[in-house]
Coordinates of C-alpha atoms and ligand atoms in Angstrom, one line a residue:
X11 CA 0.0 0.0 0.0
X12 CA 1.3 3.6 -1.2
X13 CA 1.7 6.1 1.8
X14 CA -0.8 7.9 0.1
X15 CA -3.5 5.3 -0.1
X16 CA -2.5 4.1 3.6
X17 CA -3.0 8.1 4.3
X18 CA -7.0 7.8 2.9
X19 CA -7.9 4.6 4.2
X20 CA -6.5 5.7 7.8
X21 CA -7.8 9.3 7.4
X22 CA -11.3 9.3 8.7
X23 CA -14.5 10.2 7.2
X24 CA -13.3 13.6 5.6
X25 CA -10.3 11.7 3.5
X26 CA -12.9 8.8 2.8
X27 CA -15.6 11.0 1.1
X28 CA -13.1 12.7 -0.8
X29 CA -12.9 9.3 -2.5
X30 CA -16.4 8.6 -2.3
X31 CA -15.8 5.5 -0.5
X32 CA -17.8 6.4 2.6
X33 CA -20.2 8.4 4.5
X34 CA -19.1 12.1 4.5
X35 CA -17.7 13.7 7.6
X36 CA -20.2 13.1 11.1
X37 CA -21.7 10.2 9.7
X38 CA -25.1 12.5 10.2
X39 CA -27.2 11.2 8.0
X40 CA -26.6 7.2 9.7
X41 CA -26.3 8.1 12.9
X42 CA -28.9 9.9 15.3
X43 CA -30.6 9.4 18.3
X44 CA -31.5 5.6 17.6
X45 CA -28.0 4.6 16.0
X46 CA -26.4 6.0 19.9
X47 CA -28.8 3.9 21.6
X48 CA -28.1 1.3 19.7
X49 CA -24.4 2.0 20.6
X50 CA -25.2 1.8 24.0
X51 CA -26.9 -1.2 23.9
X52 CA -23.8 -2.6 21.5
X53 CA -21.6 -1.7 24.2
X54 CA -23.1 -3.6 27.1
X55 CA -23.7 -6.6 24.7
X56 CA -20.0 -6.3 24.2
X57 CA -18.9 -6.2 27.7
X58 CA -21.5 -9.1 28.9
X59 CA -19.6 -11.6 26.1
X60 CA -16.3 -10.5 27.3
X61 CA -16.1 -9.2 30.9
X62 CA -16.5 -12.7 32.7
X63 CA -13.2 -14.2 30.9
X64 CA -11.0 -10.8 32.2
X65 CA -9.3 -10.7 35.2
X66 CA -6.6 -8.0 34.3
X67 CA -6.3 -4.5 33.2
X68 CA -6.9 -4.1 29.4
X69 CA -4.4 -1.8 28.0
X70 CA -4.6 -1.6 23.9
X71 CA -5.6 -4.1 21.5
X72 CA -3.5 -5.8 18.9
X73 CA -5.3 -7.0 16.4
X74 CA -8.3 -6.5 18.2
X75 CA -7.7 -8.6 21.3
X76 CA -7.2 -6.9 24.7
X77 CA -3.7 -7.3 25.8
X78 CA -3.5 -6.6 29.6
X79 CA -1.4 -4.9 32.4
X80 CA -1.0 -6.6 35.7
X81 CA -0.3 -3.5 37.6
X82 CA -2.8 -1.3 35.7
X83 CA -0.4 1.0 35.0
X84 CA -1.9 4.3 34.1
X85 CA -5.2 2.9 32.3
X86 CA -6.5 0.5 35.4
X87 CA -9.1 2.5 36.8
X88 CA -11.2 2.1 33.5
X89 CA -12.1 -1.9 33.2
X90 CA -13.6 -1.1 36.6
X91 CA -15.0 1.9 35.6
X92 CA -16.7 1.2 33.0
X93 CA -18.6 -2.0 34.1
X94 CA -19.7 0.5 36.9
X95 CA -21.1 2.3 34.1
X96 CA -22.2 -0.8 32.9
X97 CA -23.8 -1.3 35.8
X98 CA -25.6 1.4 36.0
X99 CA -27.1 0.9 32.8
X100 CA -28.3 -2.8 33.7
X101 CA -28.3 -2.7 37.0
X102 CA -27.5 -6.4 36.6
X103 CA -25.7 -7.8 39.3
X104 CA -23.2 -9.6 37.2
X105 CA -21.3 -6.2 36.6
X106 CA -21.2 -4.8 39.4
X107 CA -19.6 -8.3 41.1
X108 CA -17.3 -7.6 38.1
X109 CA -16.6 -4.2 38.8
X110 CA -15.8 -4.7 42.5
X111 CA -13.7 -7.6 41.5
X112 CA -11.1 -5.7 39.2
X113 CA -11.4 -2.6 41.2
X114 CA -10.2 -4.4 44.2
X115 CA -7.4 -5.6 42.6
X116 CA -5.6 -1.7 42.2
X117 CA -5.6 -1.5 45.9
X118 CA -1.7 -1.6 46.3
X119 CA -1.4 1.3 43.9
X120 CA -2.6 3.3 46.6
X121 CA 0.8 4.2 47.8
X122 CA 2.1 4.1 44.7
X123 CA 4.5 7.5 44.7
X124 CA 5.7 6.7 41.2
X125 CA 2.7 8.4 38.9
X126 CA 0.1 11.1 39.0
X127 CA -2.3 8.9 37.6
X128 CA -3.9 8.5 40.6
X129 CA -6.8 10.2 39.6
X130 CA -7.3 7.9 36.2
X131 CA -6.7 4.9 38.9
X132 CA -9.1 5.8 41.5
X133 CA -11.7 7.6 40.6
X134 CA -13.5 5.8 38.1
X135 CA -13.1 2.8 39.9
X136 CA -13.3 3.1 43.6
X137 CA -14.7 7.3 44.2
X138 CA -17.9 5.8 41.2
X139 CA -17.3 2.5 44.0
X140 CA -18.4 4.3 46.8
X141 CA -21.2 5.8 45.4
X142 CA -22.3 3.3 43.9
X143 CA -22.6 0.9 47.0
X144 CA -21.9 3.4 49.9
X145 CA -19.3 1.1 51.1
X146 CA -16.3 2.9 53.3
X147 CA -13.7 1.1 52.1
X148 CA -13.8 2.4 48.4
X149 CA -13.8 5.7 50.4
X150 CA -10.9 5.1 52.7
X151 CA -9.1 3.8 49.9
X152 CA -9.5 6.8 47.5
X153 CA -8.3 9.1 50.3
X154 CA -4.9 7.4 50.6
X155 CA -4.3 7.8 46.9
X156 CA -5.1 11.1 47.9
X157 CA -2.4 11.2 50.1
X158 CA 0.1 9.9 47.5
X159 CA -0.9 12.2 45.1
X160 CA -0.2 15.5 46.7
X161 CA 3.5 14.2 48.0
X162 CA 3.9 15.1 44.4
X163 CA 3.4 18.7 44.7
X164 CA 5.9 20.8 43.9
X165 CA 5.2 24.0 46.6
X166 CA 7.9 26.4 44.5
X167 CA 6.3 25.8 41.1
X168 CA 3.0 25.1 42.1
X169 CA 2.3 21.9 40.3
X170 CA 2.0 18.5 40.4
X171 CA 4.7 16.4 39.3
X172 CA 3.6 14.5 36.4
X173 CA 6.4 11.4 35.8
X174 CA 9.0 9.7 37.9
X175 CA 9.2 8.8 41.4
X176 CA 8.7 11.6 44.3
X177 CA 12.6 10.7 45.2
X178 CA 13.7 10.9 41.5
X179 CA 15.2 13.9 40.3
X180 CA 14.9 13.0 36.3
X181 CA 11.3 14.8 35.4
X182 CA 10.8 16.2 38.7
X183 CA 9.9 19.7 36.5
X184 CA 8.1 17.9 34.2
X185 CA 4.1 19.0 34.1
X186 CA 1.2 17.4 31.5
X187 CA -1.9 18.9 30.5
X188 CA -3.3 15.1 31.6
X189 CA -2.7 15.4 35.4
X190 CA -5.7 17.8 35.0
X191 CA -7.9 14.8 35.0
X192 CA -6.2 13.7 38.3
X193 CA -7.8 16.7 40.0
X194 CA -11.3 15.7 41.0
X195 CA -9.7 12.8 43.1
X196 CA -8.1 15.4 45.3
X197 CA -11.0 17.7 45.4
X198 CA -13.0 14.1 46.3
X199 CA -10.9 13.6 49.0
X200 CA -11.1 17.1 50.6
X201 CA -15.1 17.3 50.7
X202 CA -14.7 13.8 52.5
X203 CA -12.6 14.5 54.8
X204 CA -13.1 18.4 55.7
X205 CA -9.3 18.7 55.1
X206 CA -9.2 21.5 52.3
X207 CA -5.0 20.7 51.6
X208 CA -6.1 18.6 48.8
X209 CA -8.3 20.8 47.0
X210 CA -5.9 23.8 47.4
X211 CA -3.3 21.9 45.8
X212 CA -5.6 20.9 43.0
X213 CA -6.9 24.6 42.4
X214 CA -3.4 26.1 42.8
X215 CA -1.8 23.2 40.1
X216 CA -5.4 23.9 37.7
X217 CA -4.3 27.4 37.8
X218 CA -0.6 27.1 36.8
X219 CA -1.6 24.5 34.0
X220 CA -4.2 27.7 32.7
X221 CA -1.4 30.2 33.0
X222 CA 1.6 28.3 31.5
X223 CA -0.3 26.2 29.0
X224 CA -3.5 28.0 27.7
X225 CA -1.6 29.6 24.3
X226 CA -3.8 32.7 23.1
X227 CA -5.7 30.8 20.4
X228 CA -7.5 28.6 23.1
X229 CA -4.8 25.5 21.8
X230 CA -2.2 24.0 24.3
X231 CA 1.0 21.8 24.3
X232 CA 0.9 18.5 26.3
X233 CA 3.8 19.3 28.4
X234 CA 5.2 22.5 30.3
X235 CA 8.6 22.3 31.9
X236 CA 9.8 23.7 35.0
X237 CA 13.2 23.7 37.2
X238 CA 12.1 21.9 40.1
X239 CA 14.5 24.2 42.3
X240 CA 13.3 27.4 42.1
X241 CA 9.7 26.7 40.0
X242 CA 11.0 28.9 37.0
X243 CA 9.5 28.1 33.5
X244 CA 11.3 27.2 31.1
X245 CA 9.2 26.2 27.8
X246 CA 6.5 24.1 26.2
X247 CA 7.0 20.5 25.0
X248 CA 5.9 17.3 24.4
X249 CA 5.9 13.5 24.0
X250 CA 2.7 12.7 22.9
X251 CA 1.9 15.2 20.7
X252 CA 3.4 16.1 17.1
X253 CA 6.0 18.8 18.5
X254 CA 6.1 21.8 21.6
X255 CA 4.1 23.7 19.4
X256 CA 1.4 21.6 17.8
X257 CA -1.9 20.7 19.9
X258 CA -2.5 16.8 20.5
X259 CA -6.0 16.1 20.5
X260 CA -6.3 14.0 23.7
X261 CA -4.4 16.1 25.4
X262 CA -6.4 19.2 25.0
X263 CA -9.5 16.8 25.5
X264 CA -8.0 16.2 29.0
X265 CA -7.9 20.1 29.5
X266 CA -10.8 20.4 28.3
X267 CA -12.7 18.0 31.0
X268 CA -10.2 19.0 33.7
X269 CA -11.0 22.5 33.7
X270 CA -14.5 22.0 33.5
X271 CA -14.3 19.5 36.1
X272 CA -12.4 22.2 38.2
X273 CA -15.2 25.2 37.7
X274 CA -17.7 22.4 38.7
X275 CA -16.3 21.8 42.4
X276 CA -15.1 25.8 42.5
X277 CA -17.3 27.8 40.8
X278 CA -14.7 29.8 40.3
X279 CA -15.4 31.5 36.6
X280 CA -11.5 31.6 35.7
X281 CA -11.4 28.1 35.2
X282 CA -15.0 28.0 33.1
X283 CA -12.7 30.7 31.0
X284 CA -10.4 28.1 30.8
X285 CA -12.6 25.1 30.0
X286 CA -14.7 26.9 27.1
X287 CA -11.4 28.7 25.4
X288 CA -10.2 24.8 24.8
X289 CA -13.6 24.2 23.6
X290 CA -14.2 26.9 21.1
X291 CA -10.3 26.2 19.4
X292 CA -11.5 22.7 18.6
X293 CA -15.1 23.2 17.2
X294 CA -13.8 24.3 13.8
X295 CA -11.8 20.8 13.7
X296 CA -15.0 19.3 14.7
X297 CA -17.3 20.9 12.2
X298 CA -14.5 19.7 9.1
X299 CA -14.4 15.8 10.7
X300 CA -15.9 15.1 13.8
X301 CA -13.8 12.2 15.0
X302 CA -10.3 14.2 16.0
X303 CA -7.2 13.7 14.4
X304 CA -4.5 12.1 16.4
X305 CA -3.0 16.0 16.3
X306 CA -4.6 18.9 15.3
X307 CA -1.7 20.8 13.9
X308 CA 0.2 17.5 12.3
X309 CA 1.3 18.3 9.3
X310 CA -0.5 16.0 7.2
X311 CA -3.7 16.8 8.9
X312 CA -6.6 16.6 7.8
X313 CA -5.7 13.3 6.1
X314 CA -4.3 11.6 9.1
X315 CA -5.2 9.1 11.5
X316 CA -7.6 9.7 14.2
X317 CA -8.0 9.0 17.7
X318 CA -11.7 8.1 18.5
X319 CA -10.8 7.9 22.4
X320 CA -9.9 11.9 21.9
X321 CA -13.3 12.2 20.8
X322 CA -15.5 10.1 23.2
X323 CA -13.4 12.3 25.9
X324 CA -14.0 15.4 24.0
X325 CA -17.4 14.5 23.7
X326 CA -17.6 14.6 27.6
X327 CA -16.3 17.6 28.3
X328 CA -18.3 19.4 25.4
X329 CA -21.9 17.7 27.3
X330 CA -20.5 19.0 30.4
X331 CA -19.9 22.4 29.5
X332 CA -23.3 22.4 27.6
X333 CA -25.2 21.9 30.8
X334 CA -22.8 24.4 32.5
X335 CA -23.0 27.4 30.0
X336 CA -26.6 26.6 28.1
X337 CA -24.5 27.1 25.0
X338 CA -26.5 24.7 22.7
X339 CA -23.4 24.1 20.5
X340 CA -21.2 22.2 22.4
X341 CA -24.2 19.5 22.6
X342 CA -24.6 19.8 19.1
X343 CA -21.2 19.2 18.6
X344 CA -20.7 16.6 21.6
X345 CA -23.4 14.4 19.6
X346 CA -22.2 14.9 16.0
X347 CA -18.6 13.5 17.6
X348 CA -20.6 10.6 19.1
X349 CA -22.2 9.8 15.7
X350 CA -19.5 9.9 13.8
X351 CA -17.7 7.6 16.3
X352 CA -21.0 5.3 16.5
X353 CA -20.9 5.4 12.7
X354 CA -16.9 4.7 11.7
X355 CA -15.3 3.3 14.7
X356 CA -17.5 0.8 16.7
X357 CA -16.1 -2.5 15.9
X358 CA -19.6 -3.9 15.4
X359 CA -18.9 -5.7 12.0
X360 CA -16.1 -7.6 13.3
X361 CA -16.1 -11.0 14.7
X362 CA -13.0 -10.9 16.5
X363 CA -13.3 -7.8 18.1
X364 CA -13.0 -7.6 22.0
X365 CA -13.6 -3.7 22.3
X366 CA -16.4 -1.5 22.1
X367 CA -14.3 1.4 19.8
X368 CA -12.2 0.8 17.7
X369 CA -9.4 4.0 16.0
X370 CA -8.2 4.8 18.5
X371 CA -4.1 6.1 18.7
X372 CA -1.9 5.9 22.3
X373 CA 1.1 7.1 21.1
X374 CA 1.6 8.5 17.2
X375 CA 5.1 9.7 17.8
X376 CA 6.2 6.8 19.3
X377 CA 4.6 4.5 16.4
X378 CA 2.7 2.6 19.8
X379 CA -0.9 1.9 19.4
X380 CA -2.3 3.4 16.1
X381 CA -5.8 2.4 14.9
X382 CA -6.1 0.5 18.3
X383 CA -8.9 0.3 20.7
X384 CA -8.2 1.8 24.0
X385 CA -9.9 1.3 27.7
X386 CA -10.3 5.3 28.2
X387 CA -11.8 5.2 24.7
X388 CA -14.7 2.5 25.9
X389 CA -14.7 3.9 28.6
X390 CA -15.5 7.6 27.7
X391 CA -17.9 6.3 24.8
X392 CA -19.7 4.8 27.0
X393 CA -20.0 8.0 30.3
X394 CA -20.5 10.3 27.4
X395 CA -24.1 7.5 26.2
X396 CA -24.9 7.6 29.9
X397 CA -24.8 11.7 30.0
X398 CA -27.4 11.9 27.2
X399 CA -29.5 8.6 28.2
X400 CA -29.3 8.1 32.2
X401 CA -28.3 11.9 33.3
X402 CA -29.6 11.5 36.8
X403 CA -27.7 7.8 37.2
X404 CA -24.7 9.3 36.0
X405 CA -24.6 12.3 38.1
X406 CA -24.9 10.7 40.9
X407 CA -21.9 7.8 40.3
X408 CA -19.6 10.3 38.8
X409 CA -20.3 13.5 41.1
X410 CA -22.1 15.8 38.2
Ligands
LIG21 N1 -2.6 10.0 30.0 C1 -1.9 9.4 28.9 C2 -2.6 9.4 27.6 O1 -3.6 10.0 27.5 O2 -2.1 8.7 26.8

């Protein structure tokens, strides 16, 4: 296959119509309110075949099959979380014996002091735990990730340390636009406890992400460096985005549910600023091809591969904000980016499939994970099904 043709067939629906192959950009005119039921309904079909014969963390697929982390590395909190969501959906008992099961089995990262991703860890899995069941341990536990997580904080910068261990000077500066989504566990923790150190750490870190990272067009990088010593700046950059200056589509879907996550438990405007700046840089890439490109700025955008788990997370944030602001076009948008995903990337015409989504991209720059299927990317899919078809469920498992 000639880079070129590889280019179309990975390029999503806008470098597909341009050869007539398939349905134009959004997938509109398939999809609608009936085609994301019947995504939801997919879904949970999906996870009743495969859930029982899983007892680790998925990570990404190759060719379609889960392969798995022990440890759950970054990604565990999602299996849990989203046969919680599951769940909720069903209320059938099976998940939620499921969900307890793999939740339980992240307990020793607790104390881990080696990763920010607490926050990914815990919260969908044992914060959605305890309100799901009212059961203290899931409590208890969250608030000692809690504990780990803000030995991370870096009191001259003002941030939380994204990579590396607490005693390991190599990325001690280092700060991501993802450990935004690791706030709510602190702010979790402080309403449970009455101790406000953990949502002051969260608010101060939310607001040196906005002022280091938020460029003037509304775009950010996914990292920001600092000198640990003295907390001085010292530039953009990035890993998992196309360079310091381009705009990774994940990452500024973590930014963008981050800071809207941040206004909700504030209500302090700045970060609502924040949340709907993000927003309003990516509608325009939305409106063009509704299931985001792996990087907005890459160079051979818009015929590049996408990354549907940006979307189903970008799809969050944009319900989110809708029900914050009123503004009726982030729904509109949210659910055109859910069509098009229902449309082009469920993996509902394949036998061997053991996802729900399929196109999704870890790690472009790295050449790790491309047109994959991804836990957060079920997992998001799914939260963002649940906001427009059990909003009062929801709410109340994930804190809305
Ligand atoms: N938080 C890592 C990622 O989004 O790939």
């Amino acid at each position: 296959m000639t880079a070129l043709s590889r280019r179309l067939v990975l390029g999503g629906a806008a470098a597909a119509a341009a050869i007539g192959g398939l349905p134009l950009a959004g997938g509109t005119a398939q999809a609608g309110p009936r085609a994301l039921r019947e995504g939801l309904d997919y879904a949970v079909r999906k996870l009743r075949a495969v859930a029982p014969g899983i007892s680790r963390f998925p990570e990404e697929t190759k060719f379609e099959k889960w392969i798995y982390t022990d440890s759950g590395g970054w990604v565990g909190g999602f299996w849990p979380g989203l046969l919680w969501l599951a769940h909720l959906e069903t209320k059938d008992p099976l998940f939620r014996r499921l969900a307890e099961e793999s939740a339980e089995r992240l307990a020793p990262r607790r104390t881990d002091l080696g990763t920010h991703d607490l926050g990914f860890l815990f919260y969908p899995s044992w914060v959605t735990a305890y309100r799901v069941t009212g059961e203290r341990e899931w409590r208890d536990g969250a608030i000692q990730a809690s504990d780990s997580l803000i030995r991370r904080y870096n009191t001259k910068g003002r941030f939380i340390r994204a990579w590396g261990n607490i005693n390991d000077p190599g990325n001690a500066g280092r700060v991501i636009i993802d450990t935004m989504m690791n706030l709510d566990l602190l702010f979790f923790a402080s309403k449970e406890t009455g101790d406000a150190k953990y949502s002051t750490i969260a608010v101060e870190h939310a607001r040196t992400t906005a002022k280091y990272f938020l460029r003037p067009d509304g775009s950010t990088p996914h990292v920001y460096d600092f000198d640990p010593a003295t907390g001085t700046p010292i530039g953009p950059n990035t890993v998992q985005g196309y360079s310091p200056t381009s705009c990774w589509s994940r990452g500024q879907a973590w930014g963008m549910y981050g800071f809207t996550t941040v206004y909700r438990r504030t209500g302090q405007r700045e970060f609502l600023d924040v949340a709907t700046k993000l927003a309003d840089h990516v509608l325009p890439y939305l409106r063009i091809d509704p299931v985001p490109i792996w990087d907005y700025r890459s160079p051979y955008a818009p015929h590049d591969i996408r990354d549907s788990s940006a979307g189903a997370i970008t799809a969050c944030a944009l319900l989110d904000l809708a029900k914050i602001t009123g503004n009726n076009r982030y729904r509109e948008t949210a659910v055109s980016v859910l069509n098009a995903i229902t449309d082009t990337c469920l993996t509902t015409k394949s036998s061997r499939a053991e996802a729900i989504v399929g196109r999704g991209t870890r790690h472009r720059g790295a050449e790790g994970g491309i047109e994959v299927s991804l836990p957060y990317g079920d997992y998001y899919y799914v939260e963002a099904l649940l906001r427009l078809f059990r909003p009062a469920e929801l709410a109340a498992a994930i804190g809305l």
